[in-house]
Short mmCIF file of C-alpha atoms in Angstrom, two decimals:
data_model
loop_
_atom_site.label_atom_id
_atom_site.label_comp_id
_atom_site.label_asym_id
_atom_site.label_seq_id
_atom_site.Cartn_x
_atom_site.Cartn_y
_atom_site.Cartn_z
CA MET O 1 182.66 -30.74 20.87
CA PHE O 2 179.35 -29.87 19.54
CA MET O 3 176.11 -30.90 21.41
CA THR O 4 172.49 -30.63 20.70
CA LEU O 5 170.09 -29.71 23.59
CA ALA O 6 166.69 -30.75 22.23
CA ALA O 7 164.52 -29.32 25.13
CA SER O 8 166.32 -26.00 25.13
CA ASP O 9 166.43 -25.55 21.22
CA LYS O 10 170.18 -25.07 21.42
CA VAL O 11 173.43 -26.32 19.84
CA SER O 12 176.32 -25.63 22.20
CA CYS O 13 180.13 -25.86 21.62
CA TRP O 14 182.56 -26.92 24.29
CA GLU O 15 186.29 -26.94 24.18
CA ILE O 16 188.13 -30.20 25.08
CA ASP O 17 191.49 -29.89 26.93
CA SER O 18 193.58 -32.35 24.89
CA SER O 19 195.90 -33.10 27.97
CA THR O 20 193.30 -33.56 30.67
CA GLY O 21 190.02 -34.23 28.83
CA GLU O 22 188.18 -31.43 30.77
CA LEU O 23 185.64 -29.47 29.05
CA GLU O 24 185.15 -25.74 28.92
CA PHE O 25 182.01 -23.98 27.55
CA LEU O 26 182.68 -21.83 24.40
CA SER O 27 179.33 -20.74 22.81
CA ASP O 28 175.75 -21.85 22.04
CA ALA O 29 173.29 -20.93 19.31
CA GLU O 30 169.49 -21.06 19.43
CA ILE O 31 167.96 -23.48 16.79
CA ASP O 32 164.38 -24.18 17.18
CA GLY O 33 162.61 -27.42 16.37
CA ARG O 34 164.32 -29.76 18.84
CA PRO O 35 167.78 -30.08 17.33
CA ALA O 36 169.00 -33.60 17.66
CA PRO O 37 171.44 -35.39 15.20
CA LEU O 38 174.64 -33.70 13.84
CA ALA O 39 176.96 -34.14 10.96
CA LEU O 40 180.09 -32.24 10.12
CA ASP O 41 182.13 -31.28 7.06
CA PRO O 42 185.43 -30.38 8.69
CA GLU O 43 187.03 -29.04 5.40
CA LYS O 44 184.32 -26.49 4.76
CA SER O 45 183.56 -25.79 8.50
CA ILE O 46 179.84 -26.75 8.04
CA LEU O 47 177.79 -28.32 10.71
CA TYR O 48 174.46 -29.99 9.63
CA VAL O 49 171.73 -30.10 12.30
CA GLY O 50 168.59 -32.45 12.14
CA ARG O 51 165.53 -30.68 13.64
CA ARG O 52 162.98 -33.20 14.78
CA ASP O 53 159.88 -31.01 15.36
CA ILE O 54 159.99 -29.05 12.07
CA PRO O 55 161.24 -31.56 10.61
CA ARG O 56 164.17 -30.64 8.38
CA VAL O 57 168.04 -30.46 8.19
CA SER O 58 169.71 -27.13 8.39
CA SER O 59 173.29 -26.11 7.71
CA TYR O 60 175.61 -23.70 9.57
CA ARG O 61 179.09 -22.43 8.97
CA PHE O 62 180.98 -22.68 12.23
CA ASN O 63 183.77 -20.56 13.54
CA PRO O 64 186.65 -23.04 14.43
CA ALA O 65 187.82 -20.63 17.19
CA ASP O 66 184.78 -20.63 19.24
CA GLY O 67 182.28 -22.90 17.58
CA SER O 68 179.76 -20.08 17.00
CA LEU O 69 177.26 -20.81 14.15
CA LYS O 70 176.17 -18.82 11.16
CA HIS O 71 173.02 -19.99 9.43
CA LEU O 72 173.53 -21.08 5.82
CA SER O 73 170.58 -22.94 4.52
CA ASP O 74 167.51 -24.99 5.44
CA GLY O 75 166.75 -28.25 3.69
CA PRO O 76 163.24 -29.27 2.51
CA VAL O 77 160.67 -30.02 5.05
CA LEU O 78 160.65 -33.77 5.31
CA GLN O 79 158.02 -36.63 5.62
CA GLY O 80 159.45 -37.53 8.93
CA ASP O 81 161.83 -36.35 11.66
CA PRO O 82 165.52 -37.31 11.03
CA CYS O 83 166.91 -39.42 14.01
CA PHE O 84 170.40 -39.66 12.31
CA ILE O 85 172.41 -37.78 9.70
CA SER O 86 175.80 -38.30 8.14
CA LEU O 87 177.87 -37.15 5.28
CA ASP O 88 179.29 -39.51 2.61
CA LYS O 89 183.06 -39.57 2.36
CA THR O 90 183.07 -36.83 -0.40
CA HIS O 91 180.89 -34.58 1.77
CA LYS O 92 178.63 -33.99 -1.16
CA TYR O 93 175.75 -36.04 -0.05
CA LEU O 94 173.89 -36.05 3.29
CA LEU O 95 172.27 -39.32 4.29
CA ALA O 96 169.47 -39.36 6.95
CA ALA O 97 167.48 -42.17 8.67
CA TYR O 98 163.91 -41.82 9.92
CA TYR O 99 162.72 -44.51 12.45
CA LEU O 100 159.20 -43.31 12.81
CA ALA O 101 158.71 -42.44 9.00
CA GLY O 102 160.57 -45.70 8.21
CA ALA O 103 162.79 -44.23 5.41
CA VAL O 104 166.25 -43.26 4.36
CA SER O 105 167.02 -40.12 2.36
CA VAL O 106 169.96 -38.73 0.39
CA HIS O 107 170.32 -35.00 -0.21
CA GLU O 108 172.94 -33.15 -2.32
CA VAL O 109 174.47 -30.64 -0.14
CA GLY O 110 177.83 -29.39 -1.62
CA GLU O 111 178.52 -26.12 0.20
CA GLY O 112 175.81 -26.44 2.61
CA SER O 113 172.91 -25.82 0.29
CA PHE O 114 170.05 -28.20 -0.45
CA SER O 115 169.42 -27.27 -4.09
CA GLY O 116 170.36 -30.46 -5.68
CA LYS O 117 169.19 -34.11 -5.71
CA SER O 118 166.90 -35.30 -2.84
CA ASP O 119 165.77 -38.85 -2.62
CA TRP O 120 163.31 -40.28 -0.09
CA ILE O 121 163.54 -44.14 0.10
CA PRO O 122 160.87 -45.98 2.28
CA THR O 123 162.45 -48.91 3.95
CA GLY O 124 160.30 -49.78 6.92
CA THR O 125 159.62 -48.56 10.54
CA GLY O 126 162.54 -48.35 12.83
CA ALA O 127 165.41 -47.21 10.48
CA HIS O 128 167.74 -45.66 12.85
CA CYS O 129 171.18 -44.96 11.57
CA VAL O 130 173.00 -44.75 8.17
CA TYR O 131 176.54 -43.87 7.05
CA THR O 132 178.81 -45.33 4.40
CA ASP O 133 181.99 -47.38 4.99
CA ALA O 134 185.53 -46.22 4.34
CA SER O 135 185.18 -47.14 0.60
CA ASN O 136 182.14 -45.02 0.35
CA SER O 137 180.38 -47.70 -1.38
CA LEU O 138 178.41 -49.65 1.35
CA ALA O 139 175.86 -48.26 3.75
CA MET O 140 173.85 -50.12 6.25
CA LEU O 141 170.45 -49.33 7.66
CA PRO O 142 169.52 -51.08 11.00
CA HIS O 143 165.90 -51.10 12.05
CA ILE O 144 165.07 -51.39 15.77
CA ALA O 145 162.44 -53.85 16.85
CA GLY O 146 160.59 -51.59 19.37
CA GLU O 147 157.48 -49.40 18.11
CA ASN O 148 156.66 -52.08 15.49
CA GLY O 149 160.16 -51.71 14.06
CA LEU O 150 161.19 -54.19 11.34
CA ASN O 151 164.07 -55.66 13.45
CA THR O 152 166.47 -56.07 10.57
CA ILE O 153 169.55 -54.65 8.94
CA ARG O 154 169.29 -53.63 5.22
CA LEU O 155 172.25 -53.14 3.11
CA PHE O 156 172.70 -50.59 0.27
CA ARG O 157 175.32 -49.83 -2.41
CA PHE O 158 176.10 -46.20 -2.44
CA SER O 159 177.33 -44.38 -5.61
CA ALA O 160 179.43 -41.31 -4.76
CA GLU O 161 179.00 -40.23 -8.45
CA THR O 162 175.24 -40.05 -8.49
CA GLY O 163 174.40 -40.22 -4.71
CA GLU O 164 172.18 -43.28 -5.38
CA LEU O 165 171.34 -45.95 -2.74
CA THR O 166 170.55 -49.29 -4.38
CA GLN O 167 169.72 -52.53 -2.62
CA THR O 168 172.46 -55.09 -2.48
CA GLU O 169 171.63 -58.68 -3.49
CA SER O 170 171.88 -59.84 0.03
CA PHE O 171 169.82 -56.81 1.12
CA GLU O 172 168.44 -58.31 4.24
CA CYS O 173 170.39 -59.35 7.36
CA SER O 174 167.69 -60.83 9.36
CA GLN O 175 167.74 -60.81 13.19
CA PRO O 176 166.53 -63.02 16.08
CA ASP O 177 163.18 -61.84 17.63
CA ASN O 178 163.35 -58.57 19.35
CA ARG O 179 166.92 -57.79 18.93
CA GLY O 180 166.52 -54.37 17.54
CA PRO O 181 169.71 -53.22 15.77
CA ARG O 182 169.98 -49.37 16.21
CA HIS O 183 173.51 -47.95 15.63
CA TYR O 184 176.81 -49.36 14.27
CA SER O 185 180.42 -48.77 14.32
CA ILE O 186 182.83 -49.94 11.67
CA HIS O 187 186.19 -51.15 12.67
CA PRO O 188 189.09 -49.08 11.14
CA ASN O 189 190.49 -52.20 9.24
CA GLY O 190 187.23 -52.34 7.47
CA LYS O 191 186.67 -56.04 8.14
CA PHE O 192 184.21 -55.92 10.99
CA VAL O 193 181.25 -53.99 12.10
CA PHE O 194 179.66 -53.84 15.60
CA PHE O 195 175.93 -53.05 16.15
CA SER O 196 174.21 -52.01 19.30
CA ASN O 197 170.88 -53.88 19.73
CA GLU O 198 168.39 -51.52 21.36
CA GLN O 199 165.78 -54.05 22.58
CA ASP O 200 168.07 -57.03 23.33
CA CYS O 201 170.59 -54.86 25.26
CA SER O 202 173.60 -56.33 23.46
CA VAL O 203 176.20 -55.71 20.86
CA THR O 204 176.86 -57.88 17.88
CA SER O 205 179.90 -58.23 15.74
CA TYR O 206 179.80 -59.04 12.00
CA GLY O 207 182.38 -59.77 9.31
CA ILE O 208 181.88 -57.56 6.27
CA ASP O 209 182.23 -58.93 2.83
CA ILE O 210 182.66 -56.04 0.69
CA GLU O 211 182.41 -57.93 -2.63
CA SER O 212 178.95 -59.40 -1.85
CA ALA O 213 178.06 -56.56 0.47
CA SER O 214 177.05 -59.09 3.05
CA LEU O 215 177.31 -59.48 6.89
CA ARG O 216 178.30 -62.69 8.77
CA GLU O 217 177.50 -62.68 12.43
CA ILE O 218 180.38 -63.49 14.67
CA GLN O 219 179.35 -62.94 18.34
CA THR O 220 176.77 -61.25 20.54
CA GLU O 221 177.49 -60.04 23.92
CA SER O 222 175.13 -58.49 26.56
CA THR O 223 175.79 -55.08 27.78
CA LEU O 224 174.01 -55.85 31.14
CA PRO O 225 175.11 -57.87 34.17
CA MET O 226 173.80 -61.42 34.10
CA HIS O 227 171.26 -60.79 36.87
CA TYR O 228 170.04 -57.32 35.88
CA GLY O 229 166.12 -57.43 35.29
CA GLY O 230 165.30 -53.69 35.09
CA VAL O 231 164.13 -51.76 32.24
CA ASN O 232 166.93 -50.89 29.71
CA THR O 233 167.55 -50.19 26.20
CA CYS O 234 170.76 -49.69 24.23
CA ALA O 235 171.45 -46.54 22.15
CA GLN O 236 174.75 -45.58 20.35
CA ILE O 237 177.91 -47.52 19.91
CA SER O 238 181.45 -46.43 19.29
CA LEU O 239 184.86 -47.79 18.73
CA THR O 240 188.05 -46.17 19.80
CA PRO O 241 189.97 -44.77 16.75
CA ASP O 242 192.48 -47.74 16.95
CA GLY O 243 189.64 -50.24 17.10
CA ASN O 244 190.84 -51.82 20.23
CA PHE O 245 187.78 -50.96 22.37
CA LEU O 246 184.10 -50.85 21.94
CA TYR O 247 181.59 -48.75 24.12
CA ALA O 248 177.83 -49.02 24.30
CA PRO O 249 175.54 -47.15 26.70
CA ASN O 250 172.73 -48.66 28.75
CA ARG O 251 169.64 -46.47 29.18
CA GLY O 252 168.17 -47.78 32.37
CA HIS O 253 171.24 -49.38 33.91
CA ASN O 254 172.71 -46.03 33.37
CA SER O 255 176.23 -47.27 32.50
CA VAL O 256 178.65 -47.61 29.64
CA ALA O 257 179.49 -51.18 28.80
CA ALA O 258 183.07 -51.62 27.49
CA PHE O 259 184.56 -54.45 25.49
CA SER O 260 188.09 -55.09 24.14
CA VAL O 261 188.21 -56.06 20.49
CA ASN O 262 190.27 -58.53 18.67
CA GLY O 263 190.92 -56.91 15.20
CA GLU O 264 191.99 -60.30 13.69
CA THR O 265 188.73 -62.09 14.64
CA GLY O 266 186.16 -59.51 15.41
CA LYS O 267 185.56 -61.12 18.65
CA MET O 268 184.72 -59.04 21.84
CA LYS O 269 185.62 -59.55 25.53
CA GLN O 270 183.90 -57.79 28.21
CA VAL O 271 185.89 -55.11 30.13
CA GLY O 272 183.20 -53.97 32.41
CA ARG O 273 180.29 -51.56 32.90
CA PHE O 274 180.94 -48.07 34.20
CA PRO O 275 178.20 -45.86 35.82
CA THR O 276 177.36 -42.85 33.88
CA GLU O 277 174.58 -40.19 33.41
CA ALA O 278 170.85 -41.08 33.75
CA VAL O 279 169.57 -42.26 30.36
CA PRO O 280 172.86 -42.05 28.59
CA ARG O 281 171.58 -41.74 24.97
CA VAL O 282 174.72 -40.44 23.28
CA LEU O 283 178.48 -40.73 23.55
CA ASP O 284 181.52 -39.80 21.66
CA ILE O 285 185.24 -40.60 21.72
CA ASP O 286 188.10 -37.99 20.96
CA LYS O 287 190.18 -38.69 17.90
CA THR O 288 193.25 -39.54 20.13
CA GLY O 289 191.18 -42.18 21.94
CA LYS O 290 192.06 -40.92 25.27
CA PHE O 291 188.70 -39.67 26.36
CA LEU O 292 185.09 -40.58 26.16
CA TYR O 293 182.16 -38.27 26.82
CA SER O 294 178.73 -39.63 27.81
CA ALA O 295 175.47 -37.39 27.88
CA GLY O 296 172.49 -38.14 30.03
CA LEU O 297 169.11 -37.33 28.41
CA GLU O 298 167.50 -37.14 31.81
CA SER O 299 170.32 -35.82 33.92
CA GLY O 300 171.33 -32.91 31.68
CA HIS O 301 174.89 -33.63 32.35
CA VAL O 302 177.98 -34.87 30.41
CA SER O 303 180.26 -37.25 32.10
CA ALA O 304 184.06 -37.05 30.89
CA PHE O 305 186.01 -40.24 31.27
CA GLN O 306 189.55 -41.06 30.58
CA ILE O 307 190.04 -44.28 28.66
CA GLU O 308 192.63 -46.41 30.60
CA PRO O 309 195.08 -48.73 28.78
CA ASP O 310 192.77 -51.79 29.54
CA GLY O 311 189.67 -50.03 28.12
CA SER O 312 188.13 -49.22 31.54
CA LEU O 313 186.63 -45.80 32.16
CA GLU O 314 187.89 -43.48 34.88
CA LEU O 315 185.55 -40.47 35.58
CA ILE O 316 187.28 -37.13 35.17
CA SER O 317 184.35 -34.86 35.78
CA ARG O 318 180.75 -34.11 35.12
CA TYR O 319 179.32 -31.08 33.44
CA GLU O 320 175.86 -29.49 33.52
CA VAL O 321 175.17 -28.84 30.02
CA GLY O 322 171.35 -28.20 29.60
CA LYS O 323 168.05 -29.99 29.01
CA GLU O 324 168.05 -33.26 27.00
CA PRO O 325 171.35 -33.62 25.29
CA MET O 326 170.70 -35.54 22.16
CA TRP O 327 173.95 -35.66 20.39
CA LEU O 328 177.69 -35.33 20.90
CA LEU O 329 180.12 -34.74 18.03
CA ILE O 330 183.80 -34.17 18.57
CA HIS O 331 185.75 -32.18 15.84
CA ALA O 332 189.40 -32.57 15.86
CA LEU O 333 191.23 -29.24 15.28
CA ASP O 334 194.58 -29.60 13.67
CA MET I 1 180.20 -25.55 65.04
CA ALA I 2 182.65 -26.38 62.45
CA THR I 3 181.33 -26.84 58.84
CA ILE I 4 182.72 -28.18 55.65
CA GLU I 5 181.66 -27.47 52.03
CA ILE I 6 181.26 -30.68 49.78
CA THR I 7 179.97 -31.58 46.45
CA PHE I 8 178.53 -35.02 46.00
CA THR I 9 175.97 -36.84 43.84
CA LEU I 10 172.75 -38.16 45.42
CA ASN I 11 170.62 -40.40 43.28
CA GLY I 12 172.13 -38.96 40.17
CA THR I 13 171.81 -35.35 41.01
CA GLU I 14 174.90 -33.35 41.89
CA HIS I 15 174.63 -31.29 45.16
CA TYR I 16 176.77 -28.72 46.81
CA ILE I 17 176.10 -28.47 50.56
CA GLU I 18 177.58 -26.79 53.76
CA ALA I 19 177.55 -29.52 56.32
CA ASP I 20 178.28 -29.78 60.05
CA THR I 21 181.33 -31.87 60.28
CA ARG I 22 179.65 -34.03 62.98
CA TRP I 23 176.88 -35.06 60.64
CA THR I 24 176.57 -38.71 59.50
CA LEU I 25 175.28 -39.54 56.10
CA LEU I 26 172.35 -41.08 57.66
CA TYR I 27 171.46 -37.72 59.32
CA LEU I 28 172.09 -35.83 56.13
CA LEU I 29 169.73 -38.10 53.97
CA ARG I 30 166.89 -37.99 56.50
CA GLU I 31 167.03 -34.78 58.07
CA GLU I 32 168.55 -32.52 55.37
CA PHE I 33 167.09 -34.31 52.26
CA GLY I 34 164.00 -35.84 53.74
CA LEU I 35 164.94 -39.35 52.26
CA THR I 36 163.27 -41.43 55.00
CA GLY I 37 163.39 -44.60 53.04
CA THR I 38 166.91 -44.97 54.64
CA LYS I 39 166.04 -46.16 58.15
CA ARG I 40 167.55 -45.40 61.58
CA GLY I 41 167.96 -48.52 63.62
CA CYS I 42 170.84 -49.18 65.98
CA ASP I 43 172.85 -46.12 64.91
CA MET I 44 175.90 -48.26 65.71
CA GLY I 45 176.64 -50.02 62.41
CA GLU I 46 175.05 -53.33 63.65
CA CYS I 47 171.64 -53.72 62.03
CA GLY I 48 172.13 -52.55 58.41
CA THR I 49 168.79 -50.95 58.15
CA CYS I 50 170.51 -47.76 57.11
CA THR I 51 172.38 -49.31 54.22
CA VAL I 52 173.00 -47.30 51.05
CA LEU I 53 175.45 -47.45 48.34
CA LEU I 54 178.56 -45.25 48.30
CA ASP I 55 180.22 -45.41 44.80
CA GLY I 56 178.18 -48.64 44.21
CA LEU I 57 179.11 -50.50 47.46
CA PRO I 58 176.84 -51.00 50.53
CA VAL I 59 177.59 -48.98 53.55
CA ASN I 60 176.03 -48.38 56.90
CA ALA I 61 175.00 -44.67 56.46
CA CYS I 62 174.95 -44.27 60.17
CA GLN I 63 178.94 -44.88 60.25
CA VAL I 64 179.83 -42.66 57.46
CA LEU I 65 180.73 -39.01 58.25
CA VAL I 66 179.34 -36.55 55.50
CA ALA I 67 182.92 -35.05 55.45
CA SER I 68 184.05 -38.16 53.82
CA ILE I 69 181.74 -38.34 50.82
CA SER I 70 183.01 -35.52 48.67
CA ALA I 71 182.84 -36.38 45.07
CA CYS I 72 181.09 -39.65 45.79
CA ARG I 73 177.91 -41.21 44.45
CA VAL I 74 175.32 -41.95 47.02
CA THR I 75 172.40 -44.18 46.09
CA THR I 76 169.23 -44.62 48.29
CA ILE I 77 166.24 -46.92 48.02
CA GLU I 78 164.21 -43.86 46.69
CA SER I 79 166.12 -44.09 43.38
CA LEU I 80 165.26 -47.71 42.48
CA SER I 81 161.99 -47.26 41.03
CA SER I 82 161.38 -44.92 37.95
CA ASP I 83 158.25 -43.89 36.20
CA GLY I 84 156.04 -46.11 38.47
CA ASN I 85 158.19 -49.19 37.73
CA LEU I 86 159.58 -51.02 40.75
CA HIS I 87 162.96 -52.43 40.72
CA PRO I 88 163.02 -56.18 40.11
CA LEU I 89 164.25 -56.64 43.88
CA GLN I 90 161.32 -54.71 45.07
CA VAL I 91 158.89 -56.59 43.01
CA ALA I 92 160.41 -59.92 44.32
CA PHE I 93 160.19 -58.70 47.91
CA LEU I 94 156.61 -58.07 47.45
CA GLU I 95 155.80 -61.36 45.58
CA ASN I 96 157.73 -63.51 48.28
CA ASP I 97 156.63 -61.72 51.35
CA GLY I 98 160.25 -60.59 51.90
CA GLY I 99 159.09 -58.05 54.29
CA GLN I 100 156.98 -58.44 57.41
CA CYS I 101 157.00 -55.11 59.33
CA GLY I 102 159.21 -53.73 56.51
CA PHE I 103 161.44 -51.63 58.61
CA CYS I 104 164.60 -53.65 57.47
CA THR I 105 163.41 -54.02 53.91
CA PRO I 106 165.30 -51.03 52.36
CA GLY I 107 168.55 -52.10 54.02
CA PHE I 108 168.26 -55.70 52.76
CA ILE I 109 167.44 -54.47 49.32
CA MET I 110 170.35 -52.12 49.04
CA SER I 111 172.71 -54.72 50.29
CA ALA I 112 171.43 -56.98 47.59
CA ILE I 113 171.88 -54.56 44.72
CA PRO I 114 175.55 -55.39 44.08
CA LEU I 115 174.65 -58.95 43.58
CA MET I 116 172.56 -58.03 40.63
CA GLU I 117 175.74 -56.37 38.97
CA MET I 118 177.65 -59.81 39.02
CA ASP I 119 178.17 -61.79 35.91
CA THR I 120 178.47 -65.30 37.42
CA PRO I 121 175.73 -67.51 38.86
CA ILE I 122 175.25 -66.85 42.59
CA THR I 123 174.39 -69.42 45.30
CA ARG I 124 172.07 -69.20 48.11
CA ASP I 125 175.25 -69.10 50.50
CA GLN I 126 176.65 -66.25 48.57
CA ILE I 127 173.38 -64.33 49.01
CA SER I 128 173.43 -65.08 52.77
CA GLU I 129 177.01 -63.79 52.88
CA ALA I 130 176.16 -60.46 51.08
CA LEU I 131 173.23 -59.91 53.53
CA GLY I 132 175.15 -60.90 56.57
CA GLY I 133 175.20 -57.33 57.94
CA ASN I 134 171.49 -56.89 57.89
CA LEU I 135 169.18 -57.87 60.71
CA CYS I 136 165.59 -58.71 60.70
CA ARG I 137 163.81 -58.63 64.02
CA CYS I 138 160.70 -60.39 62.51
CA ASN I 139 162.93 -63.20 61.54
CA ALA I 140 161.77 -63.36 57.90
CA TYR I 141 165.17 -64.48 56.69
CA GLY I 142 163.85 -67.44 54.70
CA ALA I 143 161.52 -65.14 52.74
CA ILE I 144 164.14 -62.58 52.33
CA LEU I 145 166.52 -65.13 50.79
CA ASP I 146 163.79 -66.49 48.50
CA SER I 147 163.10 -62.84 47.30
CA VAL I 148 166.64 -62.02 46.45
CA ASN I 149 167.11 -65.42 44.79
CA ALA I 150 164.01 -64.83 42.70
CA ALA I 151 165.07 -61.47 41.55
CA LEU I 152 168.57 -62.92 40.60
CA ASP I 153 166.89 -65.56 38.73
CA GLY I 154 165.41 -62.83 36.55
CA ARG I 155 161.75 -63.89 37.29
CA PHE I 156 160.91 -60.46 38.21
CA HIS I 157 161.48 -58.13 35.36
CA ALA I 158 160.50 -54.66 36.10
#
């Protein structure tokens, strides 16, 4: 598991014990400029790192044995700091979202270089996440509501041949006031997508119509207890690989909200909320769906949980990892 | 003096300590960590003014031996506010005069925290039951119930 430690200017690598879920530190690499979002090309063993203070994306070849990194290339200096990066399904293009600069970008990367096409598309303040669906033809771009964000989801067609993003006919999926969609997770059956809503502290499920590239809202559920009135915002969101459970962290309540998911209807049912690290900005689930890892921006720790058959989380252990963990990315070794 | 080595989490931070086996959690919090928001009242488990959360549930800290808190999460009144923002229960107690002398207030607030985690409407009787282990010698029970009720209504967003 790779993780970025923004305040320490490091990317570290930890090994997951596949039977117990416990972590063991392997290596770290110094990368200046507040490293934050990560994306990975498993076939070429390339890790892409978004650096928010410089701001640019850099590529590194990683050694699968110990996660050590060797610098490959630096992308162009950007007009804003990337808060989310991803690779399209061909691993030829890198997509990035910029919530302060209000844009999405596409960079041709190939073997980790940034020598090809590079598009910068202004979309509006608050753009927070972007990646393509399993068909590699649809990309969604949620915009949060805070910090003058647009509070909307915008939809794009993606061309794997040219790397172009073009607006769909039903480009805009407008949102109720102050909902603030931030991140999304697409169900493995491709029929549904689940968004975390940063300002509303909730998750919303939508049906995906691939032909018209539109979303149909199904259900919204709070991630907080009914009576909670403290400060809180949602951050990431993640489904288990089988799509049966959904998890979204609460920054403030400092918990992970868990839901079971009906893969036929896209409806969610609350499983519970499970205490985790202070300001749990990021989480990731291992590829077997047995373990969930939640990192605390404020605590500098990662909590490892076992995912029980009913979707509840059982704490395995906590690990001190360093200052301001900003991203977790699990790479499954065959 | 027999000692024991334990690791536990206090207000989100993990601590490793070597403790006298006779220490109570109340002694540890006040004398070793200087967290005096947790009050010492009867020291017999009757007044509730030393209430803290142990793995999310209220307990009388004077009745818990430190030797029994290994790997547990302890939450005290000091952790409720952050960056100058008071917890909704603290705001509600201020706005509703929920504390007179204030000595029992931390205990009442910590006993009310689990109510804020519930997903169903809560009646005044249920609030009374949840606070049944806490005593107020100023007899401010009406205002205390009003305070918790107001916080549960979501009228006091921190």
